Amino acid sequence: MRISLARFRQLSLIIITTTCLSSCQHDQSIPTRTQLTETSVKSAAVSPLVSQDFSAHWLTPELLLLPEDNLHQQHTLTFDDGGHIEKATLTPFTGEINRLLIPKHLRSFNVFEVKLATNKIKKALKNKIYVSSASKGTNSKHTAQVQTAQLLDFLFTSQSNDANELNNLGATLSKDSIEFALWAPTAKQVTLLAFNKDKQATHVVPLKEDSNTGIWSGAVINTQQEVYYQYQLTIYHPASDKIETLTTTDPYSLSLSTNSEYSHVINLDDSKNKPNGWELQQDVLIKNPEDNIFYETHIRDFSAHDPQLSSPAVRGKYAAFSEKNSAGIKHFKDLQKAGINNIHLLPTFDIGTANENDTQVIDLNNPISKLCQLVPEHKLCRLEDQEMTIQEYLETLPSATQERQAIVSSIREIDNYNWGYDPFHYTVPEGSYAQNPEGSARIIEFRQMVQSIHNLGFRVIMDVVYNHTHQAGLAPTAVLDKIVPNYYHRLDPISGKIAQSTCCDNTATENVMMEKLMTDSLVVWARDYKIDGFRFDLMAHQPKSAMLKAKKAVQAVDKDTYFYGEGWNFGEVANNQRFTQASQLALAGTEIGTFTDRLRDAVRGGAFSASGDDIRKSQGIGSGLSTMPNELVDRVESRKAYLLAADQLRIGLAANLANFPLKNAQDKHVTGKEIPYGDQPTGYALDPADTINYVSKHDNQTLWDNNQYRLPFNTSTKDRVRIHLQSLSFAIFAQGIPFLHMGSEFLRSKSFLRDSYDYGDWFNKVDFTKQSNNYNVGLPPADKDQANWPLIKKVLAKNEGRDIVSPTDIEFSAEVFKEFISLRMSTSLFRLTNSEQIIKRVKFHNTGKEQQIGLIVMSIDDTEKYQQVDADISALVVIFNTSTTAKTINFKEAAQYQLHPIQQQGVDSVVKESTSNENSFFVPALTTSVFIKE
C-alpha cells in the first residue's frame, strides 16, 4: 500500500504532515487536492478546554469510562452549546456490568454512571462535551474530551429499523423527486445546497432530522435536469473547538463534478449512464477461488509509454483498455491465452491527490513550455528549447547520476501520476483517468473499461482502501470527519488524536456506520460496476467480523466474488488489542486471502526496510542465498539461513498451510505452524484460498531490482534472467493463488526505486514493446533512496554491464513466463481446493539434515489411491534447482516421468536438458523443471 503525493487541484497547495510506522513505508509530506468550497463559513465560540489530560469514553447512556487513576476524583460531565452550559455529576458505577460492552483496550478503565434521559443525551451530543475532574481535597483540575462513537452506535444502530438498517443514504432518484439523506446525529442543522450543471444555485433546502436514526432528509422536485449538490452543516467540531458551519460533499456520493467539489445526482441503472453493450458483456466465471491468477495493473502504467495507441488522448486513461491494436492490449490477449484470468487494478475510486483537470497537470510528453506555464520559476524554464518534451530532456541527461531524479522529483506536484491510496470518495470512479471527469461521463468511461477487460476474457479486481481517508478534521479533502466528527476515525484512547499507523487518518470500521459505509460501497461496485473481486489495503486494520459481513453482502449480488488483502499485524490494532483483526492468522479458513510474506521473503530475501549494505547482505533463495553468496555474506551463516528459508519456502509451496507435515532441516517431523517466521508461525492458512503467493508487487523494489542488489557481481546476464524467472516460478507453481506484478515478465525495473508511488512515468515505465526494462535510467529519488546511492553506484560499476538486458532477453523472459502460466493452468493439480487434498497429495523430497543445498523438490500425487483430479496425469514433480550447477536427485521410478510437453516445446533450450532416468531426475542449473507421469 502507498499513499500518493498530492497534485495541485488549484495552483495553491495546502500541506499536511502524516506519520507512519516504518513497516508501512508510506510517505510523510503530503500536499492535498484543494477545493473551491470554503471549509468553514462561520464559527461560534464555545468555552475552550484549559488543558486536556486524557479522554473519557461514553459507551451507553448509563456508562462512561475514565482512565483507572481517576477513581478518587470528582467528575462532572459538561455540555457547552456556545451559549448555555449544563452539567451532570458522574458517580462510580456499582451495578452489574456486561463486559462485552467495554472494548478490549479500555477494560482497565474505571466505569462511571451517567444519569440522563436518552432524549437529553441525544440533544447533548450536538454540543461540545467534556469531563472536568478535581482531586478531592486539592485545587488540581483536569479536563478530558469525551469519545462518543460507541454511544452513537448504541443510540442510533442497536435497534431494528435504525440507521444501519436503512438503505436510503445519499441521493435517491424517483420519477417525481430526488430524496436526500445524510447520517449526521451530532449536527445542529443540515441544509441541502442544490445546483444546476453550471453550478448555479437552484435550491436551499433545510433538512429534517429523524431523532431515532440521526438521519437528516429532504427532497427536491425531479425536473429531469442535472443536479449537483453539497451539504451545509452547523456542527461543533473538535478540530477547531468551535461550532462551525461547514460545506461538504456526500460520503455516499455516486457521481461527482470535476475535482470532486460537488456531488452529482445519478441513477446508475439508467441506460444513459451505461456504455453500449453493457448488459451483454462477457461474464468471466471461475469454478474455484484457487483458479484465480491476479495480474496487478496500474491504469496509467498500462498505456503511458505505449507507442501503438490510436490516439494520444487515451494515454493513461480508462479508454486505453478499449484499444484494439495497442501493444498493451496485444500483450493482454497473450496473457489471457496463457491462462491469466484477473486484471487487478490499483485504486480507481475517487482520490484526494490527483488533479482531474488535464490543463493543470503535465506528463513527460508535454513540452517544457507547458511546465513553465504552470511553474514559471522551474529551472527548466531557462532552457533555450522550450518545445522539447520533458521526456526528451531527461533522455539527454547521464543515466547513473542524480540529475534525472532531481527533475522527476521537482515536477511531482503537478504531474499526473499517483498510485491512489488516498480515498476521498469511496464509491465514485477517479476522474483523472477519465477523458471527461465531469459527472456521469467518468462513470461511463469507467464502465467501458470494465466491459472491455471482461470481453478480453478477464475478471476485474478493484484495489480498495477502507482503512483510512486522505484527510480528516477540517482539511480540504476531509468528508466523513466534517459530518460526524471523531466518529468515522479511530482515536487514541488517551489523547483522542486520530491514529495514523496506516499512513494517514485511520478509519474505524469497528464502528457500525463506518462498517456500513464500507459494505454499501462494495455492493455498489460489485452490483453496478460488475467488479469481480476486491483487494483490501491494510486489511488487518479492520475487524474480521466486518470483512465477513461485507463478503456475505457482496456474495448476495455476485456469488463468485473473491476478497483478499494485506493481513499485516501492526499499529494500534496489533495483536487483536481492539478487536479480532482481519489478519493473516485470524482469517485462516475463511477463504479471504492474505498476502504471504513467508514465501516472498524466502525467495527475495527479507529486510525490506533495510538500506545500504544491509540490503545486499539479505539474500534469499531466489537471489543466491547459500548457492551464490555475494562478497558481504558469511558462508556459514548463509547456509544456516538457507535451511530455514528452504523449509519456509516448502510450506509456502504447500499453500502456507498451518498443518502441512514436513521433515525440517533438523530431521524433526513438524507442521507448517511449527516452523518459525520471526516470532510468528510460517504456516497459518487452513485452506489454499487463504493464501496469496507473490514475489513482486507495486510496493518496494521490483523483483529485478531486488535481485541486482543481492546477486554476485560476476553473475552473467543469462543467469540473471534465469534467476528472475525462477523466482516467479515459485509463486506460480505454489498451491494457493498467484499474484503477479505487471511487467515482471519483462524483467521490469524502477531503477532501484523502493517506493515509486508518486514518481511519475519515468520510473514507473512498462514497455509492452519489450525493448527496455527501464533499468539504470537514473539514480532513484533522494527522498526514498539517497542512502542507497553508494551501493547502487557500486553495483552498477562492478556488474560491468552484466545487469543490462537486451530486447532478446526481455522477449525470452516474457515467453517463459507465459509457459509457466500455461503449465499452472494445464492441470488442477497446481490448484488443489482444500487442505486435505494438499496434505495427502503434496510431498517434499530432499529435506532434512542431508539435503542438497539449492534443490527444492515437490511432488503431487494423483494416483488411483486418491480420487483423481486430473484424468490425464497420475503424478507430477516440480524441481527448483537454484544452484549454479546441474543437479541430480534420486527419485524412485523417475523413468516413468517425462518433462512437461509445454517445456519440451518451449523457448528455453536449457530446461530441455532436464531428464528423467531410471531412479533419478537431472535438472540444469538455475532451472525450474516440471515432470509429469501419465
Short mmCIF file of C-alpha atoms in Angstrom, two decimals, residues 322-744:
data_model
loop_
_atom_site.label_atom_id
_atom_site.label_comp_id
_atom_site.label_asym_id
_atom_site.label_seq_id
_atom_site.Cartn_x
_atom_site.Cartn_y
_atom_site.Cartn_z
CA SER A 322 -10.69 -0.43 -25.05
CA GLU A 323 -7.96 -0.10 -27.67
CA LYS A 324 -7.87 -2.78 -30.37
CA ASN A 325 -4.25 -2.92 -31.51
CA SER A 326 -2.13 -1.27 -28.85
CA ALA A 327 0.96 -3.04 -27.58
CA GLY A 328 -0.63 -3.37 -24.15
CA ILE A 329 -3.83 -4.93 -25.46
CA LYS A 330 -1.89 -7.38 -27.63
CA HIS A 331 0.06 -8.47 -24.58
CA PHE A 332 -3.10 -8.79 -22.51
CA LYS A 333 -4.52 -11.10 -25.17
CA ASP A 334 -1.37 -13.24 -24.96
CA LEU A 335 -1.64 -13.37 -21.16
CA GLN A 336 -5.28 -14.40 -21.33
CA LYS A 337 -4.45 -17.13 -23.84
CA ALA A 338 -1.76 -18.40 -21.47
CA GLY A 339 -4.24 -18.56 -18.58
CA ILE A 340 -4.17 -15.32 -16.59
CA ASN A 341 -7.78 -14.56 -15.75
CA ASN A 342 -7.86 -11.49 -13.46
CA ILE A 343 -6.74 -7.92 -14.02
CA HIS A 344 -6.16 -6.33 -10.60
CA LEU A 345 -6.47 -2.55 -10.85
CA LEU A 346 -4.67 -0.34 -8.37
CA PRO A 347 -7.06 2.19 -6.75
CA THR A 348 -9.67 3.54 -9.14
CA PHE A 349 -12.05 5.20 -6.68
CA ASP A 350 -12.05 8.98 -6.25
CA ILE A 351 -8.77 10.03 -4.68
CA GLY A 352 -7.67 13.20 -2.95
CA THR A 353 -4.34 13.76 -4.63
CA ALA A 354 -4.82 13.84 -8.38
CA ASN A 355 -5.84 16.91 -10.35
CA GLU A 356 -8.66 15.90 -12.68
CA ASN A 357 -8.23 18.98 -14.85
CA ASP A 358 -5.75 17.99 -17.57
CA THR A 359 -4.93 21.62 -18.32
CA GLN A 360 -3.42 21.97 -14.86
CA VAL A 361 -1.13 18.92 -14.94
CA ILE A 362 1.78 17.77 -17.06
CA ASP A 363 3.18 14.50 -18.29
CA LEU A 364 6.50 13.58 -19.82
CA ASN A 365 5.16 14.01 -23.34
CA ASN A 366 4.36 17.68 -22.75
CA PRO A 367 6.75 20.37 -23.96
CA ILE A 368 8.77 22.21 -21.35
CA SER A 369 6.76 25.29 -22.25
CA LYS A 370 3.66 23.80 -20.55
CA LEU A 371 5.67 23.14 -17.41
CA CYS A 372 6.73 26.77 -17.46
CA GLN A 373 3.14 27.95 -17.79
CA LEU A 374 2.34 26.17 -14.54
CA VAL A 375 5.62 26.77 -12.70
CA PRO A 376 7.40 29.74 -14.32
CA GLU A 377 10.26 29.59 -11.81
CA HIS A 378 11.19 26.00 -12.65
CA LYS A 379 14.85 25.68 -13.65
CA LEU A 380 13.96 24.06 -16.97
CA CYS A 381 12.37 27.34 -17.98
CA ARG A 382 15.88 28.68 -18.51
CA LEU A 383 16.46 26.25 -21.38
CA GLU A 384 16.51 27.71 -24.87
CA ASP A 385 14.46 24.92 -26.47
CA GLN A 386 11.08 25.18 -24.76
CA GLU A 387 9.34 22.86 -27.22
CA MET A 388 11.50 19.88 -26.28
CA THR A 389 9.38 17.44 -24.28
CA ILE A 390 10.26 16.67 -20.70
CA GLN A 391 10.89 13.07 -21.74
CA GLU A 392 13.33 14.18 -24.43
CA TYR A 393 15.19 16.40 -21.99
CA LEU A 394 15.52 13.62 -19.42
CA GLU A 395 16.98 11.37 -22.08
CA THR A 396 19.79 13.86 -22.69
CA LEU A 397 20.98 13.54 -19.10
CA PRO A 398 23.53 10.91 -18.00
CA SER A 399 21.89 7.82 -16.53
CA ALA A 400 23.97 6.85 -13.50
CA THR A 401 23.70 10.25 -11.85
CA GLN A 402 21.24 12.14 -9.67
CA GLU A 403 20.20 14.68 -12.33
CA ARG A 404 17.20 12.77 -13.64
CA GLN A 405 15.73 12.05 -10.24
CA ALA A 406 16.03 15.73 -9.34
CA ILE A 407 13.91 16.73 -12.35
CA VAL A 408 11.34 13.98 -11.76
CA SER A 409 11.07 14.93 -8.08
CA SER A 410 10.68 18.61 -8.93
CA ILE A 411 7.57 18.01 -11.07
CA ARG A 412 5.79 15.51 -8.79
CA GLU A 413 3.33 18.08 -7.51
CA ILE A 414 1.99 18.96 -10.94
CA ASP A 415 2.38 15.77 -12.93
CA ASN A 416 -0.49 13.34 -13.47
CA TYR A 417 0.86 10.28 -11.64
CA ASN A 418 -0.08 8.58 -8.39
CA TRP A 419 -0.94 5.13 -7.12
CA GLY A 420 -4.09 6.42 -5.46
CA TYR A 421 -4.09 5.06 -1.90
CA ASP A 422 -5.72 8.25 -0.64
CA PRO A 423 -9.51 7.92 -0.52
CA PHE A 424 -11.68 11.00 -0.98
CA HIS A 425 -14.99 9.40 -2.03
CA TYR A 426 -15.20 5.64 -1.78
CA THR A 427 -17.90 4.90 -4.33
CA VAL A 428 -17.15 7.06 -7.38
CA PRO A 429 -14.58 6.29 -10.10
CA GLU A 430 -11.50 8.51 -10.09
CA GLY A 431 -11.79 11.36 -12.58
CA SER A 432 -8.13 11.82 -13.53
CA TYR A 433 -8.24 8.58 -15.54
CA ALA A 434 -11.29 9.80 -17.47
CA GLN A 435 -11.08 11.88 -20.61
CA ASN A 436 -14.05 13.80 -19.21
CA PRO A 437 -14.19 13.72 -15.40
CA GLU A 438 -17.46 15.65 -15.11
CA GLY A 439 -20.50 13.88 -13.70
CA SER A 440 -21.71 10.75 -15.47
CA ALA A 441 -19.02 10.91 -18.17
CA ARG A 442 -16.39 9.39 -15.88
CA ILE A 443 -18.82 6.65 -14.87
CA ILE A 444 -19.49 5.65 -18.47
CA GLU A 445 -15.76 5.65 -19.22
CA PHE A 446 -15.02 3.50 -16.17
CA ARG A 447 -17.76 1.05 -17.12
CA GLN A 448 -16.44 0.92 -20.67
CA MET A 449 -13.05 -0.09 -19.29
CA VAL A 450 -14.58 -2.84 -17.16
CA GLN A 451 -16.62 -4.07 -20.11
CA SER A 452 -13.58 -4.16 -22.39
CA ILE A 453 -11.48 -6.09 -19.85
CA HIS A 454 -14.32 -8.57 -19.39
CA ASN A 455 -14.65 -9.00 -23.14
CA LEU A 456 -10.93 -9.76 -23.35
CA GLY A 457 -11.63 -12.73 -21.08
CA PHE A 458 -10.52 -11.36 -17.72
CA ARG A 459 -12.23 -10.74 -14.42
CA VAL A 460 -11.76 -7.28 -12.90
CA ILE A 461 -10.40 -6.83 -9.37
CA MET A 462 -10.53 -3.49 -7.61
CA ASP A 463 -7.97 -2.35 -5.05
CA VAL A 464 -9.91 -0.72 -2.20
CA VAL A 465 -8.73 1.35 0.76
CA TYR A 466 -11.31 1.46 3.54
CA ASN A 467 -8.68 1.56 6.31
CA HIS A 468 -8.03 5.30 6.10
CA THR A 469 -9.10 8.53 4.45
CA HIS A 470 -6.84 11.01 2.75
CA GLN A 471 -7.60 13.67 5.35
CA ALA A 472 -9.74 14.37 8.39
CA GLY A 473 -10.74 17.30 10.56
CA LEU A 474 -11.38 20.49 8.59
CA ALA A 475 -8.87 19.71 5.84
CA PRO A 476 -9.98 20.19 2.22
CA THR A 477 -10.44 16.53 1.28
CA ALA A 478 -11.99 15.52 4.60
CA VAL A 479 -15.62 14.47 4.22
CA LEU A 480 -16.56 11.95 6.89
CA ASP A 481 -14.99 13.85 9.75
CA LYS A 482 -16.83 17.03 8.86
CA ILE A 483 -20.18 15.23 9.05
CA VAL A 484 -19.77 13.21 12.27
CA PRO A 485 -16.54 14.44 13.87
CA ASN A 486 -14.42 11.83 15.64
CA TYR A 487 -16.78 9.00 14.71
CA TYR A 488 -15.51 7.57 11.44
CA HIS A 489 -11.88 7.58 12.55
CA ARG A 490 -10.03 5.56 15.16
CA LEU A 491 -8.88 7.65 18.11
CA ASP A 492 -6.10 7.19 20.59
CA PRO A 493 -7.78 6.09 23.85
CA ILE A 494 -5.93 8.70 25.91
CA SER A 495 -5.00 11.65 23.69
CA GLY A 496 -8.04 11.41 21.45
CA LYS A 497 -5.93 12.07 18.36
CA ILE A 498 -6.71 10.17 15.17
CA ALA A 499 -4.43 7.15 14.76
CA GLN A 500 -2.21 7.29 11.67
CA SER A 501 -0.40 3.97 11.67
CA THR A 502 -1.59 3.22 8.14
CA CYS A 503 -0.03 6.43 6.80
CA CYS A 504 -2.96 8.81 7.18
CA ASP A 505 -6.16 9.18 9.16
CA ASN A 506 -7.21 5.65 10.12
CA THR A 507 -10.88 4.83 9.81
CA ALA A 508 -12.75 2.87 12.46
CA THR A 509 -14.58 0.06 10.69
CA GLU A 510 -15.34 -1.34 14.14
CA ASN A 511 -17.92 1.45 14.35
CA VAL A 512 -21.22 0.40 12.84
CA MET A 513 -21.77 3.20 10.35
CA MET A 514 -18.19 3.03 9.02
CA GLU A 515 -18.64 -0.70 8.56
CA LYS A 516 -21.93 0.02 6.79
CA LEU A 517 -20.30 2.58 4.51
CA MET A 518 -17.64 0.04 3.50
CA THR A 519 -20.18 -2.71 2.88
CA ASP A 520 -22.61 -0.46 0.98
CA SER A 521 -19.76 0.81 -1.16
CA LEU A 522 -18.55 -2.69 -2.02
CA VAL A 523 -22.05 -3.77 -3.01
CA VAL A 524 -22.31 -0.82 -5.42
CA TRP A 525 -19.02 -1.72 -7.09
CA ALA A 526 -20.00 -5.39 -7.42
CA ARG A 527 -23.61 -4.86 -8.46
CA ASP A 528 -23.48 -1.68 -10.53
CA TYR A 529 -19.95 -1.86 -11.97
CA LYS A 530 -19.62 -5.66 -12.24
CA ILE A 531 -16.38 -5.73 -10.24
CA ASP A 532 -15.49 -9.39 -9.67
CA GLY A 533 -13.39 -9.17 -6.52
CA PHE A 534 -11.62 -6.84 -4.13
CA ARG A 535 -8.13 -6.46 -2.76
CA PHE A 536 -8.15 -4.71 0.64
CA ASP A 537 -5.33 -2.38 1.55
CA LEU A 538 -4.05 -2.95 5.12
CA MET A 539 -6.99 -5.22 5.75
CA ALA A 540 -5.85 -6.18 9.26
CA HIS A 541 -6.72 -2.68 10.41
CA GLN A 542 -10.33 -3.80 10.05
CA PRO A 543 -12.26 -6.32 12.13
CA LYS A 544 -12.55 -9.87 10.87
CA SER A 545 -16.28 -9.65 11.55
CA ALA A 546 -16.63 -6.61 9.29
CA MET A 547 -14.84 -8.41 6.47
CA LEU A 548 -17.04 -11.48 6.79
CA LYS A 549 -20.21 -9.38 6.79
CA ALA A 550 -19.04 -7.44 3.76
CA LYS A 551 -18.16 -10.63 1.90
CA LYS A 552 -21.59 -12.07 2.60
CA ALA A 553 -23.29 -8.89 1.37
CA VAL A 554 -21.27 -8.84 -1.85
CA GLN A 555 -21.85 -12.56 -2.44
CA ALA A 556 -25.58 -11.81 -2.41
CA VAL A 557 -25.10 -9.83 -5.65
CA ASP A 558 -22.07 -11.71 -7.04
CA LYS A 559 -21.76 -15.26 -5.78
CA ASP A 560 -18.22 -15.91 -7.05
CA THR A 561 -16.62 -12.73 -5.73
CA TYR A 562 -13.27 -13.10 -4.02
CA PHE A 563 -11.79 -10.99 -1.23
CA TYR A 564 -8.08 -10.75 -0.43
CA GLY A 565 -5.77 -8.23 1.10
CA GLU A 566 -2.91 -7.24 3.34
CA GLY A 567 -3.14 -9.02 6.67
CA TRP A 568 -0.16 -7.28 8.24
CA ASN A 569 -0.33 -7.12 12.03
CA PHE A 570 0.84 -3.73 13.33
CA GLY A 571 -0.29 -0.38 14.67
CA GLU A 572 -2.84 0.49 17.32
CA VAL A 573 -4.87 -2.62 16.47
CA ALA A 574 -1.95 -5.07 16.56
CA ASN A 575 -2.39 -8.46 18.23
CA ASN A 576 -6.16 -8.02 18.36
CA GLN A 577 -5.91 -5.40 21.07
CA ARG A 578 -9.11 -3.63 19.99
CA PHE A 579 -10.94 -6.40 18.13
CA THR A 580 -10.20 -9.63 16.28
CA GLN A 581 -8.39 -8.32 13.24
CA ALA A 582 -8.72 -9.40 9.64
CA SER A 583 -5.10 -10.53 9.85
CA GLN A 584 -3.20 -13.45 8.36
CA LEU A 585 -3.68 -15.78 11.30
CA ALA A 586 -7.24 -14.73 12.17
CA LEU A 587 -8.57 -15.21 8.63
CA ALA A 588 -7.38 -18.80 8.36
CA GLY A 589 -10.18 -20.94 6.96
CA THR A 590 -12.34 -18.05 5.75
CA GLU A 591 -11.19 -18.16 2.11
CA ILE A 592 -10.40 -14.47 2.38
CA GLY A 593 -6.88 -14.45 1.03
CA THR A 594 -3.92 -12.74 2.63
CA PHE A 595 -0.59 -11.96 1.03
CA THR A 596 2.04 -14.25 2.46
CA ASP A 597 5.36 -12.67 3.31
CA ARG A 598 6.71 -16.13 4.17
CA LEU A 599 7.24 -17.34 0.59
CA ARG A 600 8.07 -13.80 -0.50
CA ASP A 601 10.94 -13.34 1.95
CA ALA A 602 12.24 -16.86 1.49
CA VAL A 603 12.62 -16.16 -2.24
CA ARG A 604 13.55 -12.45 -2.34
CA GLY A 605 15.38 -12.12 0.94
CA GLY A 606 13.89 -10.14 3.80
CA ALA A 607 14.93 -6.76 5.20
CA PHE A 608 12.51 -4.82 3.00
CA SER A 609 13.12 -1.67 5.06
CA ALA A 610 16.91 -2.06 5.12
CA SER A 611 19.30 0.31 3.37
CA GLY A 612 22.82 0.26 2.01
CA ASP A 613 24.90 -2.87 2.53
CA ASP A 614 22.21 -4.38 4.76
CA ILE A 615 20.15 -4.86 1.59
CA ARG A 616 22.98 -6.68 -0.17
CA LYS A 617 23.58 -8.94 2.81
CA SER A 618 19.96 -10.13 2.77
CA GLN A 619 19.97 -12.74 0.06
CA GLY A 620 17.03 -15.07 -0.50
CA ILE A 621 16.82 -18.45 -2.17
CA GLY A 622 15.86 -16.64 -5.37
CA SER A 623 18.78 -14.22 -5.13
CA GLY A 624 21.68 -16.51 -4.32
CA LEU A 625 21.29 -17.48 -0.67
CA SER A 626 24.00 -20.07 0.06
CA THR A 627 24.24 -21.12 -3.61
CA MET A 628 25.68 -17.79 -4.87
CA PRO A 629 26.89 -15.87 -1.82
CA ASN A 630 27.99 -12.32 -2.56
CA GLU A 631 31.08 -10.67 -1.06
CA LEU A 632 29.27 -9.44 2.07
CA VAL A 633 27.73 -12.76 3.09
CA ASP A 634 29.22 -15.15 5.66
CA ARG A 635 29.03 -18.62 4.11
CA VAL A 636 28.34 -20.45 7.36
CA GLU A 637 25.53 -18.09 8.32
CA SER A 638 24.26 -18.21 4.74
CA ARG A 639 23.87 -21.98 4.88
CA LYS A 640 22.05 -21.76 8.19
CA ALA A 641 19.71 -19.10 6.81
CA TYR A 642 19.16 -21.19 3.69
CA LEU A 643 17.98 -24.23 5.65
CA LEU A 644 15.31 -22.24 7.47
CA ALA A 645 14.29 -20.34 4.32
CA ALA A 646 14.02 -23.60 2.38
CA ASP A 647 11.62 -25.03 4.96
CA GLN A 648 9.61 -21.80 4.89
CA LEU A 649 9.54 -21.98 1.11
CA ARG A 650 8.36 -25.58 1.13
CA ILE A 651 5.47 -24.63 3.41
CA GLY A 652 4.77 -21.70 1.08
CA LEU A 653 4.59 -24.05 -1.89
CA ALA A 654 2.04 -26.07 0.12
CA ALA A 655 -0.30 -23.07 0.36
CA ASN A 656 1.29 -21.95 3.62
CA LEU A 657 -0.85 -24.46 5.47
CA ALA A 658 -0.56 -24.47 9.25
CA ASN A 659 -0.98 -28.25 9.42
CA PHE A 660 1.15 -29.34 6.48
CA PRO A 661 3.65 -32.03 7.63
CA LEU A 662 7.35 -31.67 6.80
CA LYS A 663 10.66 -33.10 7.91
CA ASN A 664 12.58 -29.97 8.77
CA ALA A 665 16.28 -29.20 8.47
CA GLN A 666 16.88 -30.76 11.89
CA ASP A 667 15.26 -34.06 10.78
CA LYS A 668 12.25 -33.40 13.00
CA HIS A 669 8.74 -34.06 11.75
CA VAL A 670 6.86 -30.79 12.21
CA THR A 671 3.93 -28.91 10.74
CA GLY A 672 3.85 -25.56 9.00
CA LYS A 673 2.80 -23.72 12.11
CA GLU A 674 5.84 -25.10 13.97
CA ILE A 675 8.36 -23.63 11.54
CA PRO A 676 9.22 -20.13 12.75
CA TYR A 677 8.94 -16.92 10.76
CA GLY A 678 10.41 -14.43 13.20
CA ASP A 679 8.10 -14.61 16.21
CA GLN A 680 5.19 -15.86 14.07
CA PRO A 681 4.43 -19.28 12.59
CA THR A 682 5.36 -19.82 8.96
CA GLY A 683 2.21 -21.80 8.18
CA TYR A 684 -1.04 -20.10 9.13
CA ALA A 685 -3.58 -20.98 6.42
CA LEU A 686 -6.29 -23.62 6.78
CA ASP A 687 -7.40 -23.51 3.15
CA PRO A 688 -5.42 -22.79 -0.04
CA ALA A 689 -7.80 -19.91 -0.83
CA ASP A 690 -6.45 -18.21 2.32
CA THR A 691 -3.08 -17.70 0.63
CA ILE A 692 -1.89 -15.18 -1.97
CA ASN A 693 1.60 -16.02 -3.25
CA TYR A 694 3.83 -13.31 -4.67
CA VAL A 695 7.44 -12.27 -5.08
CA SER A 696 6.83 -8.79 -6.53
CA LYS A 697 4.11 -6.16 -6.47
CA HIS A 698 3.80 -2.38 -6.59
CA ASP A 699 5.39 -1.92 -3.15
CA ASN A 700 9.15 -2.00 -2.63
CA GLN A 701 11.79 -2.70 -5.27
CA THR A 702 10.75 -4.73 -8.30
CA LEU A 703 11.93 -8.32 -8.40
CA TRP A 704 14.60 -7.41 -10.96
CA ASP A 705 15.97 -4.55 -8.86
CA ASN A 706 15.79 -6.63 -5.70
CA ASN A 707 17.98 -9.28 -7.28
CA GLN A 708 20.54 -6.88 -8.73
CA TYR A 709 21.09 -5.52 -5.22
CA ARG A 710 21.94 -9.01 -3.96
CA LEU A 711 23.50 -11.13 -6.72
CA PRO A 712 27.27 -11.59 -7.02
CA PHE A 713 28.84 -9.07 -9.39
CA ASN A 714 30.10 -11.73 -11.80
CA THR A 715 26.66 -13.25 -12.43
CA SER A 716 26.08 -13.37 -16.18
CA THR A 717 23.16 -11.64 -17.88
CA LYS A 718 21.76 -15.01 -18.93
CA ASP A 719 21.86 -16.28 -15.35
CA ARG A 720 20.27 -13.10 -14.01
CA VAL A 721 17.32 -13.64 -16.34
CA ARG A 722 17.01 -17.29 -15.32
CA ILE A 723 17.13 -16.37 -11.62
CA HIS A 724 14.39 -13.80 -12.15
CA LEU A 725 12.14 -16.31 -13.91
CA GLN A 726 12.79 -18.98 -11.32
CA SER A 727 11.73 -16.60 -8.55
CA LEU A 728 8.43 -16.07 -10.39
CA SER A 729 8.02 -19.83 -10.78
CA PHE A 730 7.84 -20.31 -7.00
CA ALA A 731 4.73 -18.12 -6.81
CA ILE A 732 3.20 -19.59 -9.97
CA PHE A 733 3.63 -23.27 -9.04
CA ALA A 734 2.68 -22.91 -5.37
CA GLN A 735 -0.63 -24.14 -4.04
CA GLY A 736 -2.85 -21.17 -3.26
CA ILE A 737 -3.33 -18.22 -5.59
CA PRO A 738 -0.59 -16.45 -7.59
CA PHE A 739 -0.31 -12.66 -7.64
CA LEU A 740 1.89 -11.18 -10.36
CA HIS A 741 3.22 -7.66 -10.85
CA MET A 742 2.60 -6.14 -14.28
CA GLY A 743 5.85 -6.09 -16.20
CA SER A 744 7.63 -8.67 -14.07
#
